[in-house]
Amino acid sequence: MYFKCIKYNIQSAHLWQNEATGERTAKTAKLTYTKVGDYYVPDLILDGEPKQDVFYGKYGDLRRTYLKQYKHELWRELAGNGTLKAHLLDIDETANEWMDRMLPQIMKSAGVTEALKACDQMAWVELVNICKAKVEEVIFAELIYS
Protein backbone atom coordinates (compact mmCIF):
# COMPACT_ATOMS: atom_id res chain seq x y z
CA MET A 1 0.00 0.00 0.00
CA TYR A 2 1.32 3.44 -0.91
CA PHE A 3 0.84 6.43 1.45
CA LYS A 4 1.14 9.94 0.18
CA CYS A 5 2.83 12.33 2.67
CA ILE A 6 1.74 15.95 2.67
CA LYS A 7 3.09 18.57 5.10
CA TYR A 8 0.76 21.14 6.64
CA ASN A 9 1.56 24.12 8.86
CA ILE A 10 -1.04 25.11 11.41
CA GLN A 11 -0.72 28.14 13.64
CA SER A 12 -2.33 27.62 17.04
CA ALA A 13 -2.80 30.21 19.75
CA HIS A 14 -2.97 29.50 23.45
CA LEU A 15 -4.17 31.93 26.07
CA TRP A 16 -2.10 32.04 29.26
CA GLN A 17 -3.16 33.82 32.43
CA ASN A 18 -0.70 34.98 35.08
CA GLU A 19 -2.20 33.91 38.43
CA ALA A 20 -0.45 36.65 40.40
CA THR A 21 -1.45 39.62 38.24
CA GLY A 22 -4.42 38.22 36.34
CA GLU A 23 -2.80 39.44 33.09
CA ARG A 24 -3.64 37.43 29.99
CA THR A 25 -1.18 36.91 27.19
CA ALA A 26 -1.48 34.95 23.97
CA LYS A 27 1.37 32.73 22.94
CA THR A 28 1.46 31.01 19.62
CA ALA A 29 3.04 27.74 18.71
CA LYS A 30 3.64 26.65 15.16
CA LEU A 31 2.69 23.02 14.70
CA THR A 32 3.41 21.06 11.58
CA TYR A 33 1.54 17.94 10.55
CA THR A 34 2.33 15.23 8.06
CA LYS A 35 -0.52 13.46 6.30
CA VAL A 36 0.09 9.74 6.22
CA GLY A 37 -2.73 7.98 4.43
CA ASP A 38 -5.93 9.32 5.95
CA TYR A 39 -4.32 10.59 9.17
CA TYR A 40 -2.53 13.78 10.12
CA VAL A 41 0.41 13.02 12.40
CA PRO A 42 1.98 15.96 14.32
CA ASP A 43 5.73 16.48 13.82
CA LEU A 44 6.74 16.63 17.47
CA ILE A 45 10.30 17.13 18.68
CA LEU A 46 11.19 16.57 22.31
CA ASP A 47 13.28 19.18 24.10
CA GLY A 48 15.48 16.53 25.67
CA GLU A 49 15.50 15.06 29.13
CA PRO A 50 13.03 16.55 31.58
CA LYS A 51 14.61 18.52 34.38
CA GLN A 52 14.93 16.37 37.47
CA ASP A 53 15.23 17.45 41.06
CA VAL A 54 18.76 17.41 42.39
CA PHE A 55 19.45 15.13 45.36
CA TYR A 56 21.33 16.96 48.15
CA GLY A 57 21.59 13.97 50.46
CA LYS A 58 19.12 12.83 53.10
CA TYR A 59 19.53 15.80 55.41
CA GLY A 60 19.89 18.36 52.62
CA ASP A 61 16.61 17.23 51.09
CA LEU A 62 14.87 17.32 54.46
CA ARG A 63 16.14 20.89 54.97
CA ARG A 64 15.00 21.88 51.45
CA THR A 65 11.49 20.53 52.12
CA TYR A 66 11.34 22.32 55.47
CA LEU A 67 12.46 25.63 53.96
CA LYS A 68 9.96 25.38 51.11
CA GLN A 69 7.02 24.63 53.39
CA TYR A 70 7.70 26.62 56.56
CA LYS A 71 10.45 29.19 55.93
CA HIS A 72 9.47 30.41 52.49
CA GLU A 73 11.09 33.83 52.93
CA LEU A 74 14.47 32.27 53.71
CA TRP A 75 13.97 29.81 50.84
CA ARG A 76 13.42 32.67 48.37
CA GLU A 77 16.37 34.63 49.75
CA LEU A 78 18.76 31.67 49.42
CA ALA A 79 17.44 30.74 45.99
CA GLY A 80 17.53 34.36 44.86
CA ASN A 81 21.16 35.03 45.71
CA GLY A 82 22.33 31.61 44.49
CA THR A 83 23.45 30.15 47.82
CA LEU A 84 20.70 27.55 48.24
CA LYS A 85 22.68 24.67 46.75
CA ALA A 86 25.73 25.43 48.90
CA HIS A 87 23.51 25.78 51.99
CA LEU A 88 21.81 22.41 51.44
CA LEU A 89 25.09 20.62 50.73
CA ASP A 90 26.62 22.20 53.84
CA ILE A 91 23.67 21.06 55.98
CA ASP A 92 23.99 17.51 54.65
CA GLU A 93 27.75 17.42 55.20
CA THR A 94 27.46 18.82 58.72
CA ALA A 95 24.67 16.40 59.66
CA ASN A 96 26.70 13.43 58.41
CA GLU A 97 29.72 14.64 60.40
CA TRP A 98 27.58 14.92 63.53
CA MET A 99 26.20 11.42 62.94
CA ASP A 100 29.73 9.99 62.50
CA ARG A 101 30.98 11.74 65.62
CA MET A 102 28.01 11.30 67.98
CA LEU A 103 26.81 7.79 67.12
CA PRO A 104 29.87 5.92 68.44
CA GLN A 105 29.79 7.96 71.66
CA ILE A 106 26.10 7.23 72.30
CA MET A 107 26.53 3.57 71.35
CA LYS A 108 29.38 3.27 73.86
CA SER A 109 27.34 4.87 76.63
CA ALA A 110 24.36 2.59 75.83
CA GLY A 111 26.47 -0.53 76.12
CA VAL A 112 26.46 -1.56 72.47
CA THR A 113 29.44 -3.91 72.10
CA GLU A 114 30.69 -6.57 69.74
CA ALA A 115 30.12 -9.14 72.49
CA LEU A 116 26.43 -8.20 72.56
CA LYS A 117 26.33 -8.47 68.78
CA ALA A 118 27.75 -12.00 68.96
CA CYS A 119 25.38 -13.12 71.74
CA ASP A 120 22.08 -11.44 70.87
CA GLN A 121 21.93 -9.83 67.44
CA MET A 122 18.35 -8.60 67.77
CA ALA A 123 19.10 -6.76 71.02
CA TRP A 124 22.20 -5.27 69.40
CA VAL A 125 20.19 -4.04 66.37
CA GLU A 126 17.53 -2.61 68.69
CA LEU A 127 20.12 -0.64 70.68
CA VAL A 128 21.87 0.62 67.54
CA ASN A 129 18.56 1.84 66.11
CA ILE A 130 17.70 3.58 69.37
CA CYS A 131 21.11 5.29 69.40
CA LYS A 132 20.74 6.36 65.77
CA ALA A 133 17.28 7.78 66.49
CA LYS A 134 18.70 9.82 69.39
CA VAL A 135 21.42 11.29 67.18
CA GLU A 136 18.94 12.07 64.41
CA GLU A 137 16.67 13.78 66.93
CA VAL A 138 19.53 16.14 67.80
CA ILE A 139 20.36 16.70 64.12
CA PHE A 140 16.74 17.46 63.27
CA ALA A 141 16.32 19.89 66.17
CA GLU A 142 19.64 21.72 65.72
CA LEU A 143 20.23 21.69 61.95
CA ILE A 144 17.22 20.74 59.87
CA TYR A 145 14.27 22.34 61.63
CA SER A 146 15.88 25.45 63.07
PDB file of C-alpha atoms in Angstrom:
ATOM      1  CA  MET A   1       0.000   0.000   0.000  1.00  0.00           C
ATOM      2  CA  TYR A   2       1.318   3.437  -0.907  1.00  0.00           C
ATOM      3  CA  PHE A   3       0.837   6.428   1.449  1.00  0.00           C
ATOM      4  CA  LYS A   4       1.139   9.940   0.178  1.00  0.00           C
ATOM      5  CA  CYS A   5       2.831  12.330   2.667  1.00  0.00           C
ATOM      6  CA  ILE A   6       1.740  15.952   2.670  1.00  0.00           C
ATOM      7  CA  LYS A   7       3.090  18.573   5.097  1.00  0.00           C
ATOM      8  CA  TYR A   8       0.755  21.145   6.643  1.00  0.00           C
ATOM      9  CA  ASN A   9       1.559  24.116   8.864  1.00  0.00           C
ATOM     10  CA  ILE A  10      -1.041  25.113  11.414  1.00  0.00           C
ATOM     11  CA  GLN A  11      -0.724  28.142  13.637  1.00  0.00           C
ATOM     12  CA  SER A  12      -2.335  27.621  17.042  1.00  0.00           C
ATOM     13  CA  ALA A  13      -2.797  30.214  19.754  1.00  0.00           C
ATOM     14  CA  HIS A  14      -2.972  29.498  23.453  1.00  0.00           C
ATOM     15  CA  LEU A  15      -4.169  31.929  26.066  1.00  0.00           C
ATOM     16  CA  TRP A  16      -2.099  32.043  29.260  1.00  0.00           C
ATOM     17  CA  GLN A  17      -3.161  33.818  32.429  1.00  0.00           C
ATOM     18  CA  ASN A  18      -0.702  34.982  35.084  1.00  0.00           C
ATOM     19  CA  GLU A  19      -2.195  33.910  38.426  1.00  0.00           C
ATOM     20  CA  ALA A  20      -0.453  36.649  40.401  1.00  0.00           C
ATOM     21  CA  THR A  21      -1.449  39.620  38.238  1.00  0.00           C
ATOM     22  CA  GLY A  22      -4.416  38.223  36.337  1.00  0.00           C
ATOM     23  CA  GLU A  23      -2.804  39.441  33.089  1.00  0.00           C
ATOM     24  CA  ARG A  24      -3.643  37.428  29.992  1.00  0.00           C
ATOM     25  CA  THR A  25      -1.184  36.910  27.188  1.00  0.00           C
ATOM     26  CA  ALA A  26      -1.476  34.953  23.966  1.00  0.00           C
ATOM     27  CA  LYS A  27       1.372  32.734  22.939  1.00  0.00           C
ATOM     28  CA  THR A  28       1.459  31.009  19.618  1.00  0.00           C
ATOM     29  CA  ALA A  29       3.044  27.744  18.711  1.00  0.00           C
ATOM     30  CA  LYS A  30       3.640  26.646  15.162  1.00  0.00           C
ATOM     31  CA  LEU A  31       2.694  23.017  14.704  1.00  0.00           C
ATOM     32  CA  THR A  32       3.414  21.057  11.580  1.00  0.00           C
ATOM     33  CA  TYR A  33       1.537  17.945  10.552  1.00  0.00           C
ATOM     34  CA  THR A  34       2.330  15.234   8.058  1.00  0.00           C
ATOM     35  CA  LYS A  35      -0.523  13.464   6.302  1.00  0.00           C
ATOM     36  CA  VAL A  36       0.091   9.738   6.219  1.00  0.00           C
ATOM     37  CA  GLY A  37      -2.734   7.981   4.429  1.00  0.00           C
ATOM     38  CA  ASP A  38      -5.928   9.325   5.953  1.00  0.00           C
ATOM     39  CA  TYR A  39      -4.322  10.592   9.174  1.00  0.00           C
ATOM     40  CA  TYR A  40      -2.526  13.784  10.124  1.00  0.00           C
ATOM     41  CA  VAL A  41       0.413  13.021  12.403  1.00  0.00           C
ATOM     42  CA  PRO A  42       1.982  15.958  14.315  1.00  0.00           C
ATOM     43  CA  ASP A  43       5.726  16.478  13.825  1.00  0.00           C
ATOM     44  CA  LEU A  44       6.744  16.633  17.470  1.00  0.00           C
ATOM     45  CA  ILE A  45      10.302  17.135  18.675  1.00  0.00           C
ATOM     46  CA  LEU A  46      11.191  16.569  22.312  1.00  0.00           C
ATOM     47  CA  ASP A  47      13.279  19.180  24.105  1.00  0.00           C
ATOM     48  CA  GLY A  48      15.484  16.533  25.673  1.00  0.00           C
ATOM     49  CA  GLU A  49      15.501  15.062  29.129  1.00  0.00           C
ATOM     50  CA  PRO A  50      13.026  16.546  31.584  1.00  0.00           C
ATOM     51  CA  LYS A  51      14.607  18.515  34.379  1.00  0.00           C
ATOM     52  CA  GLN A  52      14.932  16.366  37.471  1.00  0.00           C
ATOM     53  CA  ASP A  53      15.230  17.449  41.059  1.00  0.00           C
ATOM     54  CA  VAL A  54      18.757  17.409  42.390  1.00  0.00           C
ATOM     55  CA  PHE A  55      19.450  15.135  45.360  1.00  0.00           C
ATOM     56  CA  TYR A  56      21.326  16.960  48.148  1.00  0.00           C
ATOM     57  CA  GLY A  57      21.595  13.966  50.463  1.00  0.00           C
ATOM     58  CA  LYS A  58      19.123  12.830  53.100  1.00  0.00           C
ATOM     59  CA  TYR A  59      19.535  15.800  55.413  1.00  0.00           C
ATOM     60  CA  GLY A  60      19.893  18.360  52.616  1.00  0.00           C
ATOM     61  CA  ASP A  61      16.613  17.234  51.086  1.00  0.00           C
ATOM     62  CA  LEU A  62      14.874  17.317  54.465  1.00  0.00           C
ATOM     63  CA  ARG A  63      16.139  20.886  54.967  1.00  0.00           C
ATOM     64  CA  ARG A  64      14.999  21.882  51.452  1.00  0.00           C
ATOM     65  CA  THR A  65      11.494  20.526  52.119  1.00  0.00           C
ATOM     66  CA  TYR A  66      11.341  22.325  55.471  1.00  0.00           C
ATOM     67  CA  LEU A  67      12.458  25.634  53.960  1.00  0.00           C
ATOM     68  CA  LYS A  68       9.956  25.381  51.106  1.00  0.00           C
ATOM     69  CA  GLN A  69       7.022  24.626  53.390  1.00  0.00           C
ATOM     70  CA  TYR A  70       7.699  26.620  56.556  1.00  0.00           C
ATOM     71  CA  LYS A  71      10.447  29.191  55.930  1.00  0.00           C
ATOM     72  CA  HIS A  72       9.471  30.411  52.492  1.00  0.00           C
ATOM     73  CA  GLU A  73      11.091  33.834  52.932  1.00  0.00           C
ATOM     74  CA  LEU A  74      14.472  32.271  53.710  1.00  0.00           C
ATOM     75  CA  TRP A  75      13.972  29.814  50.842  1.00  0.00           C
ATOM     76  CA  ARG A  76      13.423  32.674  48.371  1.00  0.00           C
ATOM     77  CA  GLU A  77      16.374  34.633  49.749  1.00  0.00           C
ATOM     78  CA  LEU A  78      18.763  31.673  49.423  1.00  0.00           C
ATOM     79  CA  ALA A  79      17.442  30.736  45.991  1.00  0.00           C
ATOM     80  CA  GLY A  80      17.531  34.358  44.856  1.00  0.00           C
ATOM     81  CA  ASN A  81      21.162  35.025  45.711  1.00  0.00           C
ATOM     82  CA  GLY A  82      22.330  31.606  44.485  1.00  0.00           C
ATOM     83  CA  THR A  83      23.454  30.151  47.819  1.00  0.00           C
ATOM     84  CA  LEU A  84      20.695  27.547  48.238  1.00  0.00           C
ATOM     85  CA  LYS A  85      22.681  24.668  46.754  1.00  0.00           C
ATOM     86  CA  ALA A  86      25.727  25.435  48.900  1.00  0.00           C
ATOM     87  CA  HIS A  87      23.511  25.782  51.989  1.00  0.00           C
ATOM     88  CA  LEU A  88      21.813  22.408  51.441  1.00  0.00           C
ATOM     89  CA  LEU A  89      25.092  20.616  50.729  1.00  0.00           C
ATOM     90  CA  ASP A  90      26.621  22.196  53.837  1.00  0.00           C
ATOM     91  CA  ILE A  91      23.674  21.062  55.981  1.00  0.00           C
ATOM     92  CA  ASP A  92      23.986  17.506  54.654  1.00  0.00           C
ATOM     93  CA  GLU A  93      27.750  17.425  55.201  1.00  0.00           C
ATOM     94  CA  THR A  94      27.460  18.825  58.725  1.00  0.00           C
ATOM     95  CA  ALA A  95      24.667  16.401  59.656  1.00  0.00           C
ATOM     96  CA  ASN A  96      26.697  13.431  58.407  1.00  0.00           C
ATOM     97  CA  GLU A  97      29.724  14.642  60.399  1.00  0.00           C
ATOM     98  CA  TRP A  98      27.577  14.921  63.530  1.00  0.00           C
ATOM     99  CA  MET A  99      26.204  11.423  62.936  1.00  0.00           C
ATOM    100  CA  ASP A 100      29.731   9.992  62.495  1.00  0.00           C
ATOM    101  CA  ARG A 101      30.982  11.744  65.623  1.00  0.00           C
ATOM    102  CA  MET A 102      28.009  11.300  67.978  1.00  0.00           C
ATOM    103  CA  LEU A 103      26.808   7.792  67.117  1.00  0.00           C
ATOM    104  CA  PRO A 104      29.875   5.920  68.442  1.00  0.00           C
ATOM    105  CA  GLN A 105      29.786   7.958  71.664  1.00  0.00           C
ATOM    106  CA  ILE A 106      26.103   7.231  72.303  1.00  0.00           C
ATOM    107  CA  MET A 107      26.533   3.571  71.352  1.00  0.00           C
ATOM    108  CA  LYS A 108      29.378   3.266  73.861  1.00  0.00           C
ATOM    109  CA  SER A 109      27.341   4.870  76.629  1.00  0.00           C
ATOM    110  CA  ALA A 110      24.356   2.592  75.829  1.00  0.00           C
ATOM    111  CA  GLY A 111      26.466  -0.532  76.125  1.00  0.00           C
ATOM    112  CA  VAL A 112      26.462  -1.564  72.468  1.00  0.00           C
ATOM    113  CA  THR A 113      29.439  -3.906  72.104  1.00  0.00           C
ATOM    114  CA  GLU A 114      30.685  -6.572  69.743  1.00  0.00           C
ATOM    115  CA  ALA A 115      30.118  -9.139  72.490  1.00  0.00           C
ATOM    116  CA  LEU A 116      26.426  -8.202  72.557  1.00  0.00           C
ATOM    117  CA  LYS A 117      26.332  -8.471  68.785  1.00  0.00           C
ATOM    118  CA  ALA A 118      27.750 -12.001  68.958  1.00  0.00           C
ATOM    119  CA  CYS A 119      25.377 -13.123  71.744  1.00  0.00           C
ATOM    120  CA  ASP A 120      22.082 -11.438  70.874  1.00  0.00           C
ATOM    121  CA  GLN A 121      21.930  -9.829  67.437  1.00  0.00           C
ATOM    122  CA  MET A 122      18.350  -8.598  67.774  1.00  0.00           C
ATOM    123  CA  ALA A 123      19.103  -6.759  71.019  1.00  0.00           C
ATOM    124  CA  TRP A 124      22.200  -5.270  69.399  1.00  0.00           C
ATOM    125  CA  VAL A 125      20.185  -4.039  66.370  1.00  0.00           C
ATOM    126  CA  GLU A 126      17.530  -2.610  68.690  1.00  0.00           C
ATOM    127  CA  LEU A 127      20.123  -0.641  70.684  1.00  0.00           C
ATOM    128  CA  VAL A 128      21.875   0.624  67.543  1.00  0.00           C
ATOM    129  CA  ASN A 129      18.558   1.835  66.107  1.00  0.00           C
ATOM    130  CA  ILE A 130      17.702   3.584  69.369  1.00  0.00           C
ATOM    131  CA  CYS A 131      21.107   5.293  69.399  1.00  0.00           C
ATOM    132  CA  LYS A 132      20.740   6.358  65.769  1.00  0.00           C
ATOM    133  CA  ALA A 133      17.280   7.776  66.494  1.00  0.00           C
ATOM    134  CA  LYS A 134      18.704   9.815  69.388  1.00  0.00           C
ATOM    135  CA  VAL A 135      21.420  11.288  67.179  1.00  0.00           C
ATOM    136  CA  GLU A 136      18.936  12.072  64.408  1.00  0.00           C
ATOM    137  CA  GLU A 137      16.669  13.785  66.927  1.00  0.00           C
ATOM    138  CA  VAL A 138      19.532  16.140  67.805  1.00  0.00           C
ATOM    139  CA  ILE A 139      20.362  16.702  64.118  1.00  0.00           C
ATOM    140  CA  PHE A 140      16.740  17.463  63.268  1.00  0.00           C
ATOM    141  CA  ALA A 141      16.324  19.886  66.170  1.00  0.00           C
ATOM    142  CA  GLU A 142      19.641  21.724  65.716  1.00  0.00           C
ATOM    143  CA  LEU A 143      20.226  21.688  61.951  1.00  0.00           C
ATOM    144  CA  ILE A 144      17.222  20.739  59.875  1.00  0.00           C
ATOM    145  CA  TYR A 145      14.270  22.340  61.632  1.00  0.00           C
ATOM    146  CA  SER A 146      15.881  25.451  63.072  1.00  0.00           C
TER     147      SER A 146
END
